[in-house]
Short mmCIF file of C-alpha atoms in Angstrom, two decimals:
data_model
loop_
_atom_site.label_atom_id
_atom_site.label_comp_id
_atom_site.label_asym_id
_atom_site.label_seq_id
_atom_site.Cartn_x
_atom_site.Cartn_y
_atom_site.Cartn_z
CA MET Q 7 116.00 -37.34 138.59
CA ALA Q 8 118.28 -40.13 137.47
CA PHE Q 9 121.54 -39.32 135.73
CA PHE Q 10 121.00 -41.90 132.97
CA SER Q 11 117.81 -43.11 131.35
CA ILE Q 12 118.58 -46.47 129.80
CA VAL Q 13 116.18 -47.20 126.95
CA ILE Q 14 115.83 -50.84 125.93
CA PRO Q 15 113.55 -51.67 122.97
CA LEU Q 16 112.27 -55.22 123.43
CA TYR Q 17 110.85 -57.49 120.75
CA ASN Q 18 110.92 -61.28 121.19
CA LYS Q 19 114.23 -61.45 123.04
CA ALA Q 20 113.24 -63.91 125.78
CA ASN Q 21 116.54 -65.74 125.33
CA HIS Q 22 118.56 -62.60 126.08
CA ILE Q 23 116.66 -59.99 128.11
CA GLU Q 24 117.52 -61.41 131.52
CA ASN Q 25 121.27 -61.21 130.86
CA THR Q 26 120.83 -57.75 129.38
CA LEU Q 27 119.04 -56.47 132.48
CA LYS Q 28 121.52 -58.18 134.82
CA SER Q 29 124.34 -56.38 133.03
CA VAL Q 30 122.66 -53.08 133.86
CA ILE Q 31 121.71 -53.93 137.43
CA THR Q 32 125.31 -54.88 138.24
CA GLN Q 33 126.76 -51.57 137.05
CA THR Q 34 129.24 -49.82 139.34
CA PHE Q 35 127.42 -46.54 138.59
CA THR Q 36 123.88 -46.83 139.95
CA ASP Q 37 122.15 -43.50 139.29
CA TYR Q 38 119.89 -44.60 136.45
CA GLU Q 39 116.43 -45.65 135.43
CA ILE Q 40 115.69 -48.48 133.02
CA ILE Q 41 112.94 -47.98 130.47
CA VAL Q 42 111.97 -51.14 128.63
CA ILE Q 43 109.68 -50.64 125.65
CA ASN Q 44 107.95 -53.92 124.85
CA ASP Q 45 107.35 -53.54 121.12
CA GLY Q 46 104.58 -56.13 120.81
CA SER Q 47 106.60 -59.20 121.84
CA THR Q 48 104.80 -62.50 121.34
CA ASP Q 49 107.19 -64.60 123.45
CA LYS Q 50 107.72 -64.44 127.24
CA SER Q 51 110.00 -61.38 127.10
CA GLU Q 52 107.62 -59.16 129.06
CA THR Q 53 107.12 -61.79 131.77
CA LEU Q 54 110.87 -62.10 132.24
CA VAL Q 55 111.25 -58.33 132.66
CA LEU Q 56 108.40 -58.25 135.17
CA GLY Q 57 110.23 -60.94 137.15
CA PHE Q 58 112.91 -58.43 138.17
CA ASN Q 59 112.27 -56.76 141.50
CA ASP Q 60 113.99 -53.41 140.95
CA GLU Q 61 112.15 -50.10 141.23
CA ARG Q 62 114.42 -48.59 138.59
CA ILE Q 63 112.86 -50.79 135.89
CA ASN Q 64 109.82 -49.42 134.08
CA ILE Q 65 108.17 -51.37 131.28
CA TYR Q 66 105.81 -49.89 128.71
CA ASN Q 67 103.90 -51.79 126.07
CA GLN Q 68 103.07 -50.76 122.53
CA LYS Q 69 101.98 -52.58 119.42
CA ASN Q 70 104.86 -53.63 117.20
CA GLN Q 71 106.11 -50.54 115.38
CA GLY Q 72 109.84 -51.17 115.14
CA VAL Q 73 112.93 -50.27 117.07
CA SER Q 74 113.02 -46.57 116.12
CA VAL Q 75 109.49 -45.93 117.35
CA ALA Q 76 110.26 -47.90 120.52
CA ARG Q 77 113.39 -45.84 121.19
CA ASN Q 78 111.52 -42.58 120.62
CA PHE Q 79 108.76 -43.70 123.00
CA GLY Q 80 111.44 -44.54 125.56
CA ILE Q 81 112.92 -41.06 125.20
CA GLN Q 82 109.47 -39.57 125.81
CA LYS Q 83 109.14 -41.58 129.02
CA SER Q 84 112.66 -40.80 130.24
CA GLN Q 85 113.40 -38.52 133.16
CA GLY Q 86 117.19 -38.80 133.27
CA LYS Q 87 119.76 -36.20 132.38
CA LEU Q 88 121.31 -38.38 129.65
CA ILE Q 89 119.89 -41.14 127.43
CA ALA Q 90 121.73 -44.43 126.95
CA PHE Q 91 120.47 -46.99 124.44
CA LEU Q 92 120.91 -50.71 124.97
CA ASP Q 93 119.57 -53.44 122.70
CA ALA Q 94 117.66 -56.26 124.38
CA ASP Q 95 120.20 -58.85 123.23
CA ASP Q 96 123.34 -56.95 124.27
CA PHE Q 97 125.12 -56.46 127.59
CA TRP Q 98 127.41 -53.95 129.22
CA PHE Q 99 130.59 -54.54 131.18
CA PRO Q 100 130.13 -53.58 134.85
CA ASN Q 101 131.89 -50.20 134.54
CA HIS Q 102 130.19 -49.05 131.32
CA LEU Q 103 128.00 -46.34 132.85
CA GLU Q 104 130.77 -45.23 135.18
CA GLU Q 105 133.04 -44.68 132.19
CA LEU Q 106 130.32 -42.76 130.34
CA ALA Q 107 129.66 -40.57 133.39
CA ASN Q 108 133.39 -39.86 133.74
CA LEU Q 109 133.64 -38.90 130.09
CA TYR Q 110 130.63 -36.63 130.43
CA HIS Q 111 132.16 -34.87 133.46
CA ASP Q 112 135.67 -34.67 131.95
CA PHE Q 113 134.47 -33.39 128.56
CA PRO Q 114 131.16 -31.57 129.16
#
């Protein structure tokens, strides 16, 4: 079981999703799974996610139902101890998950 399940709702973010995923893949803390919920994208977002060769990335498709439904679906699919949300057009600094893990251990 992964420590973090990172849930990324994805809807028409082809211009951003690669940088978002790269910011996760380059984390100093590596015990995580990535759950991308493709919320009915009509651009090449899904293709870009599928272009990553990382077994920690799982992509699920659903018809467009909005970010809340996508996040909830991602939670259902998660197997990690903790859930971390990341928007498809955001990024994390390389030590983001390490800092969160430290906080979790220091203040359980």
